[in-house]
XYZ file of C-alpha atoms in Angstrom:
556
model
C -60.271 48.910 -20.242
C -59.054 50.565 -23.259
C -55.430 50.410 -24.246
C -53.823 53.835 -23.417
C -52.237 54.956 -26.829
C -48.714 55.360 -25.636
C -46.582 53.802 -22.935
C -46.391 56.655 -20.280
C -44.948 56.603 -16.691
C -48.178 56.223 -15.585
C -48.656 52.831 -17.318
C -44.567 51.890 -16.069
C -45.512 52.405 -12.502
C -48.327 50.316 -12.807
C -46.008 47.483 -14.653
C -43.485 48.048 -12.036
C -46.287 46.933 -8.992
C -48.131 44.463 -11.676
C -44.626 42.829 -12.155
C -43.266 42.757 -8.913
C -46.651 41.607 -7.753
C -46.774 38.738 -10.092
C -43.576 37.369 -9.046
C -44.224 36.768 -5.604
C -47.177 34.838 -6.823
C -44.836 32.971 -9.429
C -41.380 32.661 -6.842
C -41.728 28.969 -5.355
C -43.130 27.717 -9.285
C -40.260 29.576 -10.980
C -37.670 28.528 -8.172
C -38.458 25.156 -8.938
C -37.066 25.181 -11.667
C -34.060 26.617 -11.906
C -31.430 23.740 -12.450
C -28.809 26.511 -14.952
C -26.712 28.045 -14.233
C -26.226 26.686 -11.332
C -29.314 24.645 -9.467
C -29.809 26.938 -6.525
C -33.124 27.184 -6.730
C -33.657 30.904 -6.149
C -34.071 32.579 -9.427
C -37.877 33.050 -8.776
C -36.839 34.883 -5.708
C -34.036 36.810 -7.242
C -35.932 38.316 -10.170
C -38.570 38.766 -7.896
C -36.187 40.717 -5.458
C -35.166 42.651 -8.234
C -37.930 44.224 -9.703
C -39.475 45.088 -6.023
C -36.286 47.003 -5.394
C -36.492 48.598 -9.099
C -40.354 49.318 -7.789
C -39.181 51.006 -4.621
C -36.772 53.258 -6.325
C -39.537 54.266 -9.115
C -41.412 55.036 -5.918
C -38.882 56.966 -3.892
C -38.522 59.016 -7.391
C -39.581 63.143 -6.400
C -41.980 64.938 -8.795
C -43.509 63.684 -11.590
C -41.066 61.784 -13.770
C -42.002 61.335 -17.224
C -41.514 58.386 -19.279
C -37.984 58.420 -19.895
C -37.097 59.389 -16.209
C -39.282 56.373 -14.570
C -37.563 53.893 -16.741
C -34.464 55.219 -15.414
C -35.232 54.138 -11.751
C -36.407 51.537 -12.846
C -33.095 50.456 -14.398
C -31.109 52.483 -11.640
C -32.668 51.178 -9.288
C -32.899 46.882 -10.410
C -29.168 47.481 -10.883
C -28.346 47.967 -7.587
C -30.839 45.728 -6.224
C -30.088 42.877 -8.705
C -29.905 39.455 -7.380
C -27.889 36.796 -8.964
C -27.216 36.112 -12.468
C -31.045 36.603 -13.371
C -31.727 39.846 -11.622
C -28.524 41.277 -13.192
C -29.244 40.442 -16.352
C -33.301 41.773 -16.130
C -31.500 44.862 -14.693
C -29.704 45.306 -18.458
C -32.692 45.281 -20.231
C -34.377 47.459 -18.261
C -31.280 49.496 -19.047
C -31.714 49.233 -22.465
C -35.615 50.691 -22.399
C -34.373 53.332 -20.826
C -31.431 54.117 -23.110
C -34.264 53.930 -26.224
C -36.852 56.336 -23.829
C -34.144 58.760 -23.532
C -33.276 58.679 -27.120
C -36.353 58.860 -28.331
C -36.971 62.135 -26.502
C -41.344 62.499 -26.861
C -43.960 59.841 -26.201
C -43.189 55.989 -26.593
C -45.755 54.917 -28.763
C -46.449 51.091 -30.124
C -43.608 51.300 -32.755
C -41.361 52.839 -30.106
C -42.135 50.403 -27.695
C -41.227 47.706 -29.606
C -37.926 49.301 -30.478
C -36.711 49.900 -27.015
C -37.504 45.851 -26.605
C -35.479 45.037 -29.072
C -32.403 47.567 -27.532
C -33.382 45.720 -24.371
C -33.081 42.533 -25.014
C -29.852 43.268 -27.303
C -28.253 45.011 -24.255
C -29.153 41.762 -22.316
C -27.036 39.639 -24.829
C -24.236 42.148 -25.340
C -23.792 42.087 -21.141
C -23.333 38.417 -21.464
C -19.928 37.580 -21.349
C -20.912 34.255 -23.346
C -24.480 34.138 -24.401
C -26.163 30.346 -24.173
C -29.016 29.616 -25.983
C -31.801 28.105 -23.898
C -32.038 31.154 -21.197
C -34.169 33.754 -20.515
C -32.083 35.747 -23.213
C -33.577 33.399 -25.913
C -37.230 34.111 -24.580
C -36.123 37.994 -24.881
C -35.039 37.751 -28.348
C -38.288 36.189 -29.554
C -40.701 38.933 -27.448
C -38.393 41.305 -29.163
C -39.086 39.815 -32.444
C -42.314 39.256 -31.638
C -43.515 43.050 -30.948
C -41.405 44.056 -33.407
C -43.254 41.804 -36.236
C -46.776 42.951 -34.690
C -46.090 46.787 -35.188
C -48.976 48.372 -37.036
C -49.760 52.153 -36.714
C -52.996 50.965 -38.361
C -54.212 48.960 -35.931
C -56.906 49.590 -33.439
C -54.950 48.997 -30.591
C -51.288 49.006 -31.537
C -49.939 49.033 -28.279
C -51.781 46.318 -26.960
C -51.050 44.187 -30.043
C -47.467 44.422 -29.870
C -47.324 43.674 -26.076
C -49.528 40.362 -26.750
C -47.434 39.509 -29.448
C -44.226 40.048 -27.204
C -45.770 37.895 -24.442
C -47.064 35.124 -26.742
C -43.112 35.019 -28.190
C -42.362 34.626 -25.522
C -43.826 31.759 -23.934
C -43.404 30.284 -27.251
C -39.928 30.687 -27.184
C -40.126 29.231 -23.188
C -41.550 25.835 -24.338
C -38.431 25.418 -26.457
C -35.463 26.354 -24.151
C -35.545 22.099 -23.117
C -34.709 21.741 -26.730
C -32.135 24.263 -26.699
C -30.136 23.596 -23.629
C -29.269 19.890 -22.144
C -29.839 20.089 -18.400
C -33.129 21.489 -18.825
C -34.811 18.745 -21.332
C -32.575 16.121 -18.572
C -34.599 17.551 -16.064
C -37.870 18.030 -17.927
C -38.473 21.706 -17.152
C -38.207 24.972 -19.167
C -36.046 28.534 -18.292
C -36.684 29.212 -14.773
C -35.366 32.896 -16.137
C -37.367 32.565 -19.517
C -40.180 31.883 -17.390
C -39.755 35.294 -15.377
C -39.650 36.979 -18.909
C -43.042 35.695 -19.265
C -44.049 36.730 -16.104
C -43.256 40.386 -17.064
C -44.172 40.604 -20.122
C -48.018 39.131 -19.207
C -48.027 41.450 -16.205
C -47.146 44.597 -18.964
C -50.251 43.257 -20.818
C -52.410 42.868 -18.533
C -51.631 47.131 -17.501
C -51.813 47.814 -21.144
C -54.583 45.922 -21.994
C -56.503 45.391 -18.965
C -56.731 41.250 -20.402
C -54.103 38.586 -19.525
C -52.706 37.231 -22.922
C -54.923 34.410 -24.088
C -53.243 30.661 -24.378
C -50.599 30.316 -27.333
C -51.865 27.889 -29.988
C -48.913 25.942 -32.357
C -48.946 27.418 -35.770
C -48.817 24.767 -38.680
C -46.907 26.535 -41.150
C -44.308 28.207 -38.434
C -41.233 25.490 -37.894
C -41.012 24.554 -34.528
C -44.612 25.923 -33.265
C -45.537 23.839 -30.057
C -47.618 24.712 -27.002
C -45.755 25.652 -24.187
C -44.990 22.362 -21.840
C -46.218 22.137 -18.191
C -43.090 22.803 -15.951
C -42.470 19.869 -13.594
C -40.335 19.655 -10.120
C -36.673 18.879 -11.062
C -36.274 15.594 -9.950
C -33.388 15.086 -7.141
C -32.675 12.300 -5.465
C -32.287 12.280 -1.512
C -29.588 14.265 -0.473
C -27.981 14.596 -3.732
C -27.907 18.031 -6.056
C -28.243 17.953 -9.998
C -24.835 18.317 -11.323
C -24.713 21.069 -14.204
C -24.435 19.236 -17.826
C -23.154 20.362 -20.816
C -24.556 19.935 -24.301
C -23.569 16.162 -24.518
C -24.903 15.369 -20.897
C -21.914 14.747 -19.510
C -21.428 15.638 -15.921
C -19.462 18.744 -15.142
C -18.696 20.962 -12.113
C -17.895 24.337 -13.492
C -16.570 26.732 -11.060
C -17.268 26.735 -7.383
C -17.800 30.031 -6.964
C -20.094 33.218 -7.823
C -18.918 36.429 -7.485
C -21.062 39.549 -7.172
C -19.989 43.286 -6.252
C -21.317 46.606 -7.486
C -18.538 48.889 -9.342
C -17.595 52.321 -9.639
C -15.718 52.732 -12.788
C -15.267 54.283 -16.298
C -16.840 53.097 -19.362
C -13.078 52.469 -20.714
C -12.081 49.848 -18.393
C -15.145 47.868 -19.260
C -13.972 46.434 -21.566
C -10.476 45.041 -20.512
C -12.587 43.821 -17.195
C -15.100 41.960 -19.521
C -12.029 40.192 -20.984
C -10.080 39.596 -18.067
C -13.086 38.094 -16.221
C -13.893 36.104 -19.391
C -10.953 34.225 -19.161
C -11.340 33.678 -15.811
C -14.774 31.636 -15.842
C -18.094 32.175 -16.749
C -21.801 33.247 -16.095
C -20.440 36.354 -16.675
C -22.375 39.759 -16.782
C -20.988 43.427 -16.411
C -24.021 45.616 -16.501
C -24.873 49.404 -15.777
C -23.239 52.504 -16.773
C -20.664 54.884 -15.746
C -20.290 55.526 -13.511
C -22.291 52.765 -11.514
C -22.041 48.952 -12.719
C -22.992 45.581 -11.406
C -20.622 42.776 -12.114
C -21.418 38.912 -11.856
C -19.199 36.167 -12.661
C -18.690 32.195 -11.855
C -14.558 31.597 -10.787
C -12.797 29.665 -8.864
C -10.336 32.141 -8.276
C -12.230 34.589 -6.618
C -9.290 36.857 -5.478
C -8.245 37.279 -9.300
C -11.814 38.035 -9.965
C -11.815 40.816 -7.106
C -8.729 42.540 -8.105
C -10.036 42.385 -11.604
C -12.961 44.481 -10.304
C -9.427 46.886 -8.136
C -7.791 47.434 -11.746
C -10.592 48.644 -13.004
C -12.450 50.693 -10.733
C -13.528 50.618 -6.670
C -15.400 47.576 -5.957
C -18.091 47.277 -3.331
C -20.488 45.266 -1.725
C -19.074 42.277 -2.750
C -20.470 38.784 -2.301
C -18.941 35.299 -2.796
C -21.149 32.270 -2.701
C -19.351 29.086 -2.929
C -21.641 26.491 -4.927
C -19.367 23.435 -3.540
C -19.444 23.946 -0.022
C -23.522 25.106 0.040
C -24.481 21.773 -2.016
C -22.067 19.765 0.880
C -23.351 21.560 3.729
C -27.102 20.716 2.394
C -26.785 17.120 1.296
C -23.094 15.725 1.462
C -22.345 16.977 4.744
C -24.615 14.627 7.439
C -26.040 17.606 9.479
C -25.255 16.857 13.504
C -28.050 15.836 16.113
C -28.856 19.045 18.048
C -30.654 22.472 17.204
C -29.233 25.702 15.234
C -29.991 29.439 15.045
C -29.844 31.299 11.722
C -29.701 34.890 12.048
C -30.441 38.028 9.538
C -28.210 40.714 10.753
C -27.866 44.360 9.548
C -24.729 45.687 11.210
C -20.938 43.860 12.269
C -21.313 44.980 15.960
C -25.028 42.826 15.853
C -23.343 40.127 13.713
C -20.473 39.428 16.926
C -23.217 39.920 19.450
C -25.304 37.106 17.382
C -22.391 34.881 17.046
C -21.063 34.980 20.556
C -24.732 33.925 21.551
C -24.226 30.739 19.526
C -26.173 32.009 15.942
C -24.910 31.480 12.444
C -25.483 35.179 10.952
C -26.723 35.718 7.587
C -25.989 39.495 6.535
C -28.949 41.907 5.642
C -30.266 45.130 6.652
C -31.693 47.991 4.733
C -30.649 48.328 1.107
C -29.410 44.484 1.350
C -32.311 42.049 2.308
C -31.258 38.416 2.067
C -32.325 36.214 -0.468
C -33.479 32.791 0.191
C -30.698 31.213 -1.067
C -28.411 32.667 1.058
C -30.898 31.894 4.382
C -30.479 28.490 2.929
C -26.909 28.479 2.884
C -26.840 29.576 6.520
C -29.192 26.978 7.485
C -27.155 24.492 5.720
C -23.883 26.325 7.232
C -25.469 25.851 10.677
C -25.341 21.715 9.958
C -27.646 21.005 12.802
C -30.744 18.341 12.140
C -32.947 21.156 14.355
C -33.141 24.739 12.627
C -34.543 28.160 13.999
C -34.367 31.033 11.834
C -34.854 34.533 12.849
C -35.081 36.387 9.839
C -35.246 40.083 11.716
C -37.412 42.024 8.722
C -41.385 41.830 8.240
C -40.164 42.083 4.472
C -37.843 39.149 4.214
C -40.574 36.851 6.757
C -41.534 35.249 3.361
C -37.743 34.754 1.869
C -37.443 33.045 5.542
C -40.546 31.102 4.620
C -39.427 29.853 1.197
C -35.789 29.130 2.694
C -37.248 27.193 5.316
C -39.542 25.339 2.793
C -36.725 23.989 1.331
C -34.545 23.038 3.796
C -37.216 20.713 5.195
C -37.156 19.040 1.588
C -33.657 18.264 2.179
C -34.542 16.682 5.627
C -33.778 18.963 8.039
C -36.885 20.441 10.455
C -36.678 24.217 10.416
C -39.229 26.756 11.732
C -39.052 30.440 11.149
C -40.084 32.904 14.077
C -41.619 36.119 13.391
C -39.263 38.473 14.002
C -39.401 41.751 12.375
C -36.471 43.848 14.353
C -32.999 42.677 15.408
C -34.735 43.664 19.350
C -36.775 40.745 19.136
C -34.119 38.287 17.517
C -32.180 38.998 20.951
C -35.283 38.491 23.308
C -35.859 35.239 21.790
C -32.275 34.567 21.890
C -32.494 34.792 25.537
C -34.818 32.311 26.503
C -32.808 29.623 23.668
C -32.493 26.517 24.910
C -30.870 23.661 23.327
C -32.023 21.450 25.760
C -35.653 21.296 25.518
C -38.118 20.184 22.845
C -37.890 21.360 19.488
C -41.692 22.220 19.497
C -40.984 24.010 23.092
C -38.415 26.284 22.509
C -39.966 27.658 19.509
C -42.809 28.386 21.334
C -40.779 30.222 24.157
C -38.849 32.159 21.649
C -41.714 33.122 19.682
C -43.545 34.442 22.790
C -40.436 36.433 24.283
C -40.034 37.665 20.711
C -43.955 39.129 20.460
C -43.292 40.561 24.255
C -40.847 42.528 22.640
C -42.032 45.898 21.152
C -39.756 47.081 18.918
C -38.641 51.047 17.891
C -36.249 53.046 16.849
C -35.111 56.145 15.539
C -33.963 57.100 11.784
C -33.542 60.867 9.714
C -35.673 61.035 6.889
C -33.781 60.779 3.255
C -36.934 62.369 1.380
C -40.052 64.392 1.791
C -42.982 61.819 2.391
C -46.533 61.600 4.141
C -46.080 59.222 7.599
C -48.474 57.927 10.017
C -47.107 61.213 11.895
C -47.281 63.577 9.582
C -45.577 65.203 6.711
C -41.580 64.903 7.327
C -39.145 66.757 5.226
C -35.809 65.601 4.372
C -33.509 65.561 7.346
C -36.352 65.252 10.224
C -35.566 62.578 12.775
C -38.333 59.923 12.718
C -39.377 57.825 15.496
C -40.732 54.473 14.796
C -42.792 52.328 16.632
C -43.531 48.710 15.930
C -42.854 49.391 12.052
C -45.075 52.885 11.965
C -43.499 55.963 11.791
C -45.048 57.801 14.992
C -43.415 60.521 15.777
C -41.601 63.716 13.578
C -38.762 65.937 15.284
C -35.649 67.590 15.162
C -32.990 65.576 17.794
C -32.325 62.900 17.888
C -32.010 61.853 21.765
C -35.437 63.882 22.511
C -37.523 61.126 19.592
C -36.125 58.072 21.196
C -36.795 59.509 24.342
C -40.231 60.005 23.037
C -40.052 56.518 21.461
C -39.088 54.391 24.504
C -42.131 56.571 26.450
C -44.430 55.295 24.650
C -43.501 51.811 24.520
C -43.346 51.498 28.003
C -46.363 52.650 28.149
C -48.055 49.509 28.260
C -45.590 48.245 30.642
C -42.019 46.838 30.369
C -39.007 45.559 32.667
C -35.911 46.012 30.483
C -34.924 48.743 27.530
C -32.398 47.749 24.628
C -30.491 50.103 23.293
C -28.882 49.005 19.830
C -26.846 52.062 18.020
C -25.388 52.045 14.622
C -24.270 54.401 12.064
C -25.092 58.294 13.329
C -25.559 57.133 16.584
C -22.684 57.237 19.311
C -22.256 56.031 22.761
C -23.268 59.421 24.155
C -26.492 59.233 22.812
C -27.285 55.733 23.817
C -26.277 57.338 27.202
C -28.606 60.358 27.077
C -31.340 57.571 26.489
C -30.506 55.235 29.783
C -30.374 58.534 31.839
C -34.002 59.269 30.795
C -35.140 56.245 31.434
C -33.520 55.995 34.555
C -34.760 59.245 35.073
C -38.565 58.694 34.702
C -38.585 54.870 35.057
C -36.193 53.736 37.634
C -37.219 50.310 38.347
C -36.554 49.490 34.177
C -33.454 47.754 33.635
C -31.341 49.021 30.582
C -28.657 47.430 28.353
C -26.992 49.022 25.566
C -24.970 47.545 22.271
C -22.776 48.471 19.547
C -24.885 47.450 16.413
C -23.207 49.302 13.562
C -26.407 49.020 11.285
C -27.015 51.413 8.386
C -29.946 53.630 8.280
C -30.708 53.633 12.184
C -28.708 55.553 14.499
C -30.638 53.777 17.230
C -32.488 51.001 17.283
C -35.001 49.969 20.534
C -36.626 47.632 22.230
C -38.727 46.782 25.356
C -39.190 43.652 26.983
């Protein structure tokens, strides 16, 4: 199809799906090889994660944003989705588009375009706390450069010639990051985050263009100009994890821990908590915009680097991974005969309930989806032989699936059970038993999990068309197995309505599960309807504390 003549927000939303599309496809390839930073292998996931929640917010976004405005939630909303030091990073340069959008004030033509790459890729660096050569900010640079050196008003398709020359930089620059940084030519692989670049910049061409970018070709008289290598699988040996290397390739641990959290602060304490964070390890990036910023950073003091985050502003939603004690719970660490339960929970009442039954709880929910490597970190954490995983979300089955996939290359046998509400994690939780065949109680948990319809109740944050009907912002919602189902006005009456209908097809025992807007006098105006119209259904009610749903439901 013909290249559209400017870059409008109809051609962004289609990069936004195109890109988040293409990275699912890409994950497991570009999580292999991601041995720097740190070799956790989830950077295909995390960029990945990243741009589907920058998609979502372009998507939640009312009216009909123009250019400027879509890049916006894009960068809005990959900033507070971001997912380790990759995501945060991809989150700064869609920053920086959106900073040259706004600027620019009219249409973003090919010229333009190729500006705001350049500001993007710039912001990228300048977020760095020390830049390293070798990483996806190299491939950045050189698609910057790239579209840049392609810009010709003259051309018959301008914008699709700068955005093949940005992707063919690219990749060109990709084949040379094992030249660039030690560990990776050590290794024999390229960027795992240059490799994402690619990913979005080919999926932006393929939108603009409606053609995937053809193969890059070495150019004689250009120094350095080599085809792009064929990735290959880091090489590990059994039960051991690639140590990070510096430019000599000697062996070095760095800091054991990473340090996430989301920041509200003013632009004047950025810099002082840049510098203060700076000396206190590295990896770092401080992204965003006031008031709003996302803050990464390797320590090993990870209190210093919290109250770092107090001086300056109000941290929250912090996370602390500790690289040391995931690499000895996965390979070190001899995992003990018997079988584990890994749980994804969205609420602290659900994560005691989950722990008391014997489960090692990963945290999630709405707005917070865990990544793979942290259901790989509670498989690890569960240090059992025998692994079932519950991951609670239909959107985070295949983050399950990838976590699961490599666990069982580190030895352990894991299998993931369908679960797509907290309801059915605590079904199958009741029939658990540690005592019988692996192959056996999967089977029993995955069949009292599917006898398990699953519901709930939830107020609407936005006008939208449902399976129900058009809601309007502050409706109550009643869900139904995933589908929104029914529209109203109280809360009580829909899940009312809501547990009617699932026990409609027959049932023995209601769960009740409340969380944030919910109370115990409305789980109690539920039991004494179902008591009420059902009498010979058993009910059981708990304190979930989830976000999002006041009430949660299920029927056995």
């Amino acid at each position: 199809m013909p290249s559209p003549p400017v870059v409008d927000a109809a051609l962004l939303r289609g990069w936004a799906e195109a890109a988040r599309d293409a990275l699912e496809a890409a994950r497991e390839e570009i999580d292999a090889l991601n041995v720097y930073p740190v070799p956790d292998g989830d950077t295909g996931t995390n960029l990945h994660l990243t741009v589907a929640a920058a998609a979502l917010a372009l998507a939640e976004l009312p009216g009909e944003p123009d250019q400027a405005e879509t890049l916006g939630a894009l960068a809005q909303g990959a900033l507070l989705g971001a997912r380790g030091n990759s995501g945060v990073i991809l989150s700064q340069v869609l920053r920086g588009l959106a900073d040259a959008a706004k600027e620019r004030g009219s249409e973003i033509d090919a010229p333009a375009w190729a500006a705001a790459l350049g500001r993007g890729a710039q912001a990228a660096y300048d977020a760095v706390g020390k830049p390293v050569e070798g990483t996806m900010l190299t491939v950045l640079r050189a698609a910057a450069r790239g579209a840049a050196g392609a810009v010709d008003p003259a051309a018959a398709d301008p914008l699709g010639a700068v955005a093949r020359a940005a992707a063919d930089a690219a990749r060109l620059a990709l084949a040379g990051t094992p030249d660039q940084l030690e560990v990776l030519r050590l290794a024999g692989v390229v960027d795992a985050g240059g490799r994402g670049v690619c990913v979005l910049l080919d999926a932006f061409v393929a939108v603009a263009t409606g053609d995937l970018p053809s193969p890059v070709q070495p150019d004689a008289a250009q120094p350095g100009g080599q085809v792009p290598r064929s990735p290959q699988p880091v090489a590990e040996l059994p039960g051991q994890t690639p140590p990070l290397l510096q430019r000599d390739g000697a062996a070095r641990e760095g800091p054991a821990n990473e340090v996430m959290y989301l920041l509200e602060a003013p632009e004047s304490s950025i810099p002082a908590l840049r510098a203060r964070l700076g000396d206190l390890g590295d990896s770092l990036v401080v992204v965003g915009g006031e008031p709003v910023w996302n803050v990464h950073v390797h320590v090993d003091d990870v209190g210093a680097a919290i109250e770092a985050g107090v001086e300056a502003g109000r941290p929250y939603r912090i996370k602390v991974t500790n690289f040391r004690d995931a690499a000895l719970a996965g390979a070190a660490a001899l995992p003990a005969e018997g079988r584990g339960v890994v749980s994804v929970v969205a609420g602290e009442g659900l994560a005691a309930l989950f722990e008391v039954a014997g489960a090692t709880v990963v945290r999630g929910g709405p707005g917070r989806r865990a990544s793979a490597g942290e259901i790989l970190a509670g498989v690890r954490a569960a240090r059992r032989r025998d692994v079932i995983v519950l991951p609670n979300d239909a959107d985070s089955l295949a983050v399950a699936a990838a976590a699961a996939a490599k666990a069982r290359d580190e030895g352990l046998r894991v299998a993931v059970i369908p679960t797509r509400a907290s309801v059915q994690a605590l079904a199958a939780l009741a029939v658990h038993d540690a005592e019988r065949r692996f192959e056996d109680d999967v089977v029993a948990m995955t069949a009292a999990a599917g006898h398990c319809r699953h519901g709930g109740v939830t107020v609407a944050s936005r006008d939208a068309v449902t399976m129900a009907g058009v809601c309007q912002v502050g409706d109550v919602l009643g869900i139904i197995d995933g589908d929104f189902t029914i529209i109203g006005s109280d809360l009580g009456e829909v899940a009312s309505t809501v547990v009617d209908r699932m026990l409609g097809s027959g049932g023995e025992l209601v769960t009740v599960v409340t969380g944030e807007g919910g109370d115990a006098a409305l789980a109690e105006a539920v039991v004494r309807h179902v008591r009420r119209v059902r009498p010979e259904v058993d009910t059981v009610v708990y304190d979930g504390g989830q976000r999002g749903y006041p009430l949660l439901l299920g029927v056995e």
